[in-house]
PDB file of C-alpha atoms in Angstrom:
ATOM      1  CA  MET A  15      -5.096 -29.904 -15.039  1.00 40.00           C
ATOM      2  CA  PRO A  16      -4.391 -31.738 -11.750  1.00 45.00           C
ATOM      3  CA  ARG A  17      -2.361 -29.871  -9.175  1.00 47.00           C
ATOM      4  CA  PRO A  18       1.159 -31.312  -8.840  1.00 46.00           C
ATOM      5  CA  ALA A  19       2.228 -32.894  -5.589  1.00 51.00           C
ATOM      6  CA  VAL A  20       4.241 -30.844  -3.123  1.00 54.00           C
ATOM      7  CA  LEU A  21       7.957 -31.061  -3.796  1.00 55.00           C
ATOM      8  CA  SER A  22       9.939 -33.237  -1.461  1.00 58.00           C
ATOM      9  CA  PRO A  23      13.376 -32.096  -0.224  1.00 53.00           C
ATOM     10  CA  ASN A  24      14.907 -34.501  -2.772  1.00 53.00           C
ATOM     11  CA  ASP A  25      13.058 -32.744  -5.624  1.00 56.00           C
ATOM     12  CA  VAL A  26      14.360 -29.361  -4.481  1.00 56.00           C
ATOM     13  CA  ARG A  27      17.932 -30.647  -4.482  1.00 59.00           C
ATOM     14  CA  ALA A  28      17.334 -31.966  -8.013  1.00 85.00           C
ATOM     15  CA  LEU A  29      17.219 -28.388  -9.322  1.00 93.00           C
ATOM     16  CA  ASP A  30      20.513 -27.752 -11.080  1.00 94.00           C
ATOM     17  CA  GLU A  31      22.197 -24.485 -12.069  1.00 95.00           C
ATOM     18  CA  VAL A  32      20.283 -24.322 -15.361  1.00 96.00           C
ATOM     19  CA  ASP A  33      16.930 -24.792 -13.605  1.00 96.00           C
ATOM     20  CA  ARG A  34      17.807 -22.120 -11.063  1.00 95.00           C
ATOM     21  CA  ALA A  35      18.926 -19.710 -13.799  1.00 95.00           C
ATOM     22  CA  LEU A  36      15.700 -20.310 -15.733  1.00 96.00           C
ATOM     23  CA  LEU A  37      13.664 -19.628 -12.599  1.00 95.00           C
ATOM     24  CA  ALA A  38      15.591 -16.440 -11.798  1.00 93.00           C
ATOM     25  CA  HIS A  39      14.957 -15.067 -15.292  1.00 94.00           C
ATOM     26  CA  LEU A  40      11.279 -16.065 -15.224  1.00 94.00           C
ATOM     27  CA  VAL A  41      10.798 -14.395 -11.837  1.00 91.00           C
ATOM     28  CA  ALA A  42      12.336 -11.217 -13.253  1.00 89.00           C
ATOM     29  CA  ASP A  43      10.227 -11.382 -16.435  1.00 91.00           C
ATOM     30  CA  ALA A  44       7.587 -14.094 -16.790  1.00 93.00           C
ATOM     31  CA  ARG A  45       6.793 -12.812 -20.300  1.00 94.00           C
ATOM     32  CA  ILE A  46      10.300 -13.426 -21.646  1.00 95.00           C
ATOM     33  CA  THR A  47      10.261 -15.382 -24.892  1.00 97.00           C
ATOM     34  CA  ASN A  48      11.626 -18.902 -24.953  1.00 97.00           C
ATOM     35  CA  ALA A  49      14.336 -17.812 -27.405  1.00 98.00           C
ATOM     36  CA  ALA A  50      15.458 -14.939 -25.162  1.00 97.00           C
ATOM     37  CA  LEU A  51      15.330 -17.141 -22.068  1.00 97.00           C
ATOM     38  CA  ALA A  52      17.400 -19.841 -23.762  1.00 98.00           C
ATOM     39  CA  GLU A  53      19.973 -17.272 -24.862  1.00 97.00           C
ATOM     40  CA  ALA A  54      20.160 -15.680 -21.401  1.00 97.00           C
ATOM     41  CA  VAL A  55      20.762 -19.048 -19.755  1.00 97.00           C
ATOM     42  CA  GLY A  56      23.016 -20.412 -22.498  1.00 97.00           C
ATOM     43  CA  VAL A  57      20.997 -23.435 -23.621  1.00 97.00           C
ATOM     44  CA  ALA A  58      19.288 -24.426 -26.854  1.00 98.00           C
ATOM     45  CA  PRO A  59      15.680 -23.231 -27.247  1.00 97.00           C
ATOM     46  CA  SER A  60      14.426 -26.837 -27.324  1.00 97.00           C
ATOM     47  CA  THR A  61      16.290 -27.581 -24.080  1.00 97.00           C
ATOM     48  CA  CYS A  62      14.882 -24.418 -22.529  1.00 97.00           C
ATOM     49  CA  LEU A  63      11.333 -25.335 -23.510  1.00 97.00           C
ATOM     50  CA  ALA A  64      11.711 -28.862 -22.124  1.00 97.00           C
ATOM     51  CA  ARG A  65      13.239 -27.600 -18.876  1.00 97.00           C
ATOM     52  CA  VAL A  66      10.498 -25.011 -18.295  1.00 97.00           C
ATOM     53  CA  ARG A  67       7.834 -27.618 -19.082  1.00 97.00           C
ATOM     54  CA  SER A  68       9.439 -29.984 -16.563  1.00 95.00           C
ATOM     55  CA  LEU A  69       9.531 -27.245 -13.916  1.00 96.00           C
ATOM     56  CA  ARG A  70       5.791 -26.637 -14.477  1.00 96.00           C
ATOM     57  CA  GLU A  71       4.912 -30.338 -14.399  1.00 95.00           C
ATOM     58  CA  ARG A  72       6.894 -30.863 -11.177  1.00 94.00           C
ATOM     59  CA  GLY A  73       5.078 -27.969  -9.496  1.00 94.00           C
ATOM     60  CA  VAL A  74       8.154 -25.753  -9.198  1.00 95.00           C
ATOM     61  CA  ILE A  75       6.515 -23.151 -11.437  1.00 96.00           C
ATOM     62  CA  ARG A  76       2.983 -22.792 -10.084  1.00 94.00           C
ATOM     63  CA  GLY A  77       1.747 -20.272 -12.632  1.00 93.00           C
ATOM     64  CA  TYR A  78       2.184 -16.953 -14.369  1.00 91.00           C
ATOM     65  CA  HIS A  79       0.197 -14.009 -13.066  1.00 87.00           C
ATOM     66  CA  ALA A  80      -0.621 -10.423 -13.891  1.00 87.00           C
ATOM     67  CA  ASP A  81       0.355  -8.147 -10.996  1.00 87.00           C
ATOM     68  CA  VAL A  82      -2.652  -5.802 -10.949  1.00 91.00           C
ATOM     69  CA  ASP A  83      -2.517  -2.628  -8.859  1.00 93.00           C
ATOM     70  CA  PRO A  84      -5.594  -2.806  -6.578  1.00 95.00           C
ATOM     71  CA  ALA A  85      -5.919   0.998  -6.482  1.00 95.00           C
ATOM     72  CA  ALA A  86      -6.118   1.105 -10.292  1.00 96.00           C
ATOM     73  CA  VAL A  87      -9.238  -1.094 -10.171  1.00 96.00           C
ATOM     74  CA  GLY A  88     -10.975   0.818  -7.386  1.00 97.00           C
ATOM     75  CA  LEU A  89      -9.580  -1.050  -4.350  1.00 97.00           C
ATOM     76  CA  PRO A  90      -7.110   1.414  -2.828  1.00 97.00           C
ATOM     77  CA  LEU A  91      -7.263   0.189   0.783  1.00 98.00           C
ATOM     78  CA  GLN A  92      -5.188  -2.906   1.477  1.00 98.00           C
ATOM     79  CA  ALA A  93      -4.839  -4.694   4.798  1.00 98.00           C
ATOM     80  CA  MET A  94      -3.551  -7.839   6.427  1.00 98.00           C
ATOM     81  CA  ILE A  95      -6.122  -9.535   8.628  1.00 98.00           C
ATOM     82  CA  SER A  96      -4.877 -12.041  11.189  1.00 98.00           C
ATOM     83  CA  VAL A  97      -7.535 -14.645  11.928  1.00 98.00           C
ATOM     84  CA  ARG A  98      -7.579 -16.878  15.000  1.00 97.00           C
ATOM     85  CA  LEU A  99     -10.006 -19.788  14.849  1.00 97.00           C
ATOM     86  CA  GLN A 100     -11.902 -21.409  17.697  1.00 96.00           C
ATOM     87  CA  SER A 101     -10.000 -24.347  19.191  1.00 93.00           C
ATOM     88  CA  ASP A 102     -12.739 -26.778  18.136  1.00 94.00           C
ATOM     89  CA  ALA A 103     -12.573 -25.642  14.487  1.00 94.00           C
ATOM     90  CA  ARG A 104      -9.413 -27.578  13.576  1.00 88.00           C
ATOM     91  CA  ASP A 105     -11.355 -30.271  11.724  1.00 91.00           C
ATOM     92  CA  ARG A 106     -13.050 -27.579   9.585  1.00 92.00           C
ATOM     93  CA  LEU A 107      -9.944 -25.750   8.319  1.00 93.00           C
ATOM     94  CA  GLY A 108     -10.721 -26.710   4.724  1.00 92.00           C
ATOM     95  CA  GLU A 109     -14.210 -25.266   5.009  1.00 93.00           C
ATOM     96  CA  PHE A 110     -12.894 -21.951   6.329  1.00 94.00           C
ATOM     97  CA  THR A 111     -10.136 -21.806   3.705  1.00 95.00           C
ATOM     98  CA  GLY A 112     -12.690 -22.442   0.958  1.00 94.00           C
ATOM     99  CA  LEU A 113     -14.883 -19.654   2.278  1.00 94.00           C
ATOM    100  CA  VAL A 114     -12.183 -16.976   2.449  1.00 97.00           C
ATOM    101  CA  ARG A 115     -10.726 -17.935  -0.943  1.00 96.00           C
ATOM    102  CA  ARG A 116     -14.118 -17.106  -2.506  1.00 96.00           C
ATOM    103  CA  LEU A 117     -14.381 -13.650  -0.925  1.00 97.00           C
ATOM    104  CA  PRO A 118     -13.721 -11.069  -3.655  1.00 96.00           C
ATOM    105  CA  GLU A 119     -11.751  -8.818  -1.296  1.00 97.00           C
ATOM    106  CA  VAL A 120      -9.220 -11.552  -0.474  1.00 97.00           C
ATOM    107  CA  ARG A 121      -6.072 -11.440  -2.594  1.00 96.00           C
ATOM    108  CA  ASP A 122      -3.962 -14.014  -0.714  1.00 96.00           C
ATOM    109  CA  VAL A 123      -4.561 -16.559   2.044  1.00 97.00           C
ATOM    110  CA  TYR A 124      -1.730 -17.729   4.280  1.00 97.00           C
ATOM    111  CA  PHE A 125      -2.150 -20.629   6.735  1.00 96.00           C
ATOM    112  CA  VAL A 126       0.398 -19.850   9.454  1.00 96.00           C
ATOM    113  CA  ALA A 127       1.856 -21.186  12.671  1.00 95.00           C
ATOM    114  CA  GLY A 128       1.817 -19.111  15.835  1.00 94.00           C
ATOM    115  CA  GLU A 129      -0.863 -17.284  17.761  1.00 95.00           C
ATOM    116  CA  ASP A 130      -3.018 -16.827  14.666  1.00 96.00           C
ATOM    117  CA  ASP A 131      -4.152 -19.425  12.146  1.00 96.00           C
ATOM    118  CA  TYR A 132      -4.467 -17.361   8.971  1.00 97.00           C
ATOM    119  CA  LEU A 133      -3.215 -14.135   7.453  1.00 98.00           C
ATOM    120  CA  LEU A 134      -5.451 -12.664   4.783  1.00 98.00           C
ATOM    121  CA  HIS A 135      -4.189 -10.036   2.358  1.00 98.00           C
ATOM    122  CA  VAL A 136      -7.254  -8.045   1.345  1.00 98.00           C
ATOM    123  CA  ALA A 137      -8.048  -5.044  -0.852  1.00 98.00           C
ATOM    124  CA  THR A 138     -11.216  -2.979  -0.492  1.00 98.00           C
ATOM    125  CA  ALA A 139     -12.790   0.186  -1.863  1.00 98.00           C
ATOM    126  CA  GLY A 140     -12.469   1.960   1.486  1.00 98.00           C
ATOM    127  CA  THR A 141     -12.799   1.798   5.251  1.00 98.00           C
ATOM    128  CA  GLY A 142     -16.504   0.969   5.173  1.00 98.00           C
ATOM    129  CA  ALA A 143     -15.946  -2.057   2.950  1.00 98.00           C
ATOM    130  CA  LEU A 144     -13.031  -3.178   5.118  1.00 98.00           C
ATOM    131  CA  ARG A 145     -15.145  -2.809   8.270  1.00 98.00           C
ATOM    132  CA  ASP A 146     -17.933  -4.879   6.651  1.00 98.00           C
ATOM    133  CA  LEU A 147     -15.459  -7.602   5.658  1.00 98.00           C
ATOM    134  CA  VAL A 148     -14.002  -7.803   9.158  1.00 98.00           C
ATOM    135  CA  ALA A 149     -17.521  -7.964  10.613  1.00 98.00           C
ATOM    136  CA  ARG A 150     -18.417 -10.827   8.235  1.00 97.00           C
ATOM    137  CA  LEU A 151     -15.281 -12.706   9.226  1.00 97.00           C
ATOM    138  CA  ASN A 152     -15.892 -12.196  12.949  1.00 97.00           C
ATOM    139  CA  ALA A 153     -19.493 -13.384  12.562  1.00 96.00           C
ATOM    140  CA  HIS A 154     -18.311 -16.769  11.241  1.00 96.00           C
ATOM    141  CA  ARG A 155     -18.886 -19.541  13.792  1.00 95.00           C
ATOM    142  CA  ASP A 156     -15.267 -20.733  13.632  1.00 96.00           C
ATOM    143  CA  VAL A 157     -13.579 -17.342  14.086  1.00 97.00           C
ATOM    144  CA  ALA A 158     -12.398 -16.534  17.601  1.00 97.00           C
ATOM    145  CA  GLY A 159     -11.029 -13.128  16.630  1.00 97.00           C
ATOM    146  CA  THR A 160      -9.254 -10.964  14.082  1.00 98.00           C
ATOM    147  CA  VAL A 161      -6.627  -8.236  14.076  1.00 98.00           C
ATOM    148  CA  THR A 162      -6.428  -5.876  11.109  1.00 98.00           C
ATOM    149  CA  SER A 163      -3.290  -4.025  10.002  1.00 98.00           C
ATOM    150  CA  LEU A 164      -3.498  -1.461   7.220  1.00 98.00           C
ATOM    151  CA  ILE A 165      -0.940  -1.660   4.430  1.00 97.00           C
ATOM    152  CA  PHE A 166       0.558   1.721   3.555  1.00 96.00           C
ATOM    153  CA  ASP A 167       2.655   0.392   0.687  1.00 92.00           C
ATOM    154  CA  HIS A 168       3.122  -3.018  -0.933  1.00 87.00           C
ATOM    155  CA  LEU A 169       6.554  -3.419  -2.504  1.00 86.00           C
ATOM    156  CA  ARG A 170       7.933  -6.493  -4.194  1.00 82.00           C
ATOM    157  CA  PRO A 171      11.634  -7.311  -4.184  1.00 82.00           C
ATOM    158  CA  VAL A 172      13.491  -6.404  -7.330  1.00 79.00           C
ATOM    159  CA  PRO A 173      14.478  -9.726  -8.910  1.00 70.00           C
ATOM    160  CA  VAL A 174      18.043  -9.992 -10.119  1.00 68.00           C
ATOM    161  CA  PRO A 175      18.556 -12.830 -12.636  1.00 62.00           C
ATOM    162  CA  GLY A 176      21.440 -15.120 -11.782  1.00 56.00           C
ATOM    163  CA  SER A 177      21.738 -14.076  -8.160  1.00 55.00           C
TER     164      SER A 177
END
């Protein structure tokens, strides 16, 4: 399935109250049935299904994911790694992004503005594995340096439908 284009500001404004209510309920519970979602928002099930499909096709809903606890699968040590690239690496950003997205320790990749170029959310089995990952990153020809911050706790906001 081709990836939808990035929403323009006009597309964002095109979201009405029903779309926003659907999104709020889906954020709170992505496994909610269409019938329950339609009832919660106050629309017919067929309308609900069409609206959710439209939100997916327009790229507003990017996917549905299982939120797996890294510690439960043997990866209890999480960290954020800030990565600064060499100044001559700007034309190879895609190559670097492709590399880090394939690393099994990497859970999320953020391309950021500021002193650093990337923030990587990683999960590893322990300090040795984290040290090895940081060493591999620093050995890459395009990496000027990294800074690692350990994550003590990772909390998600509590979604409140309709707010």
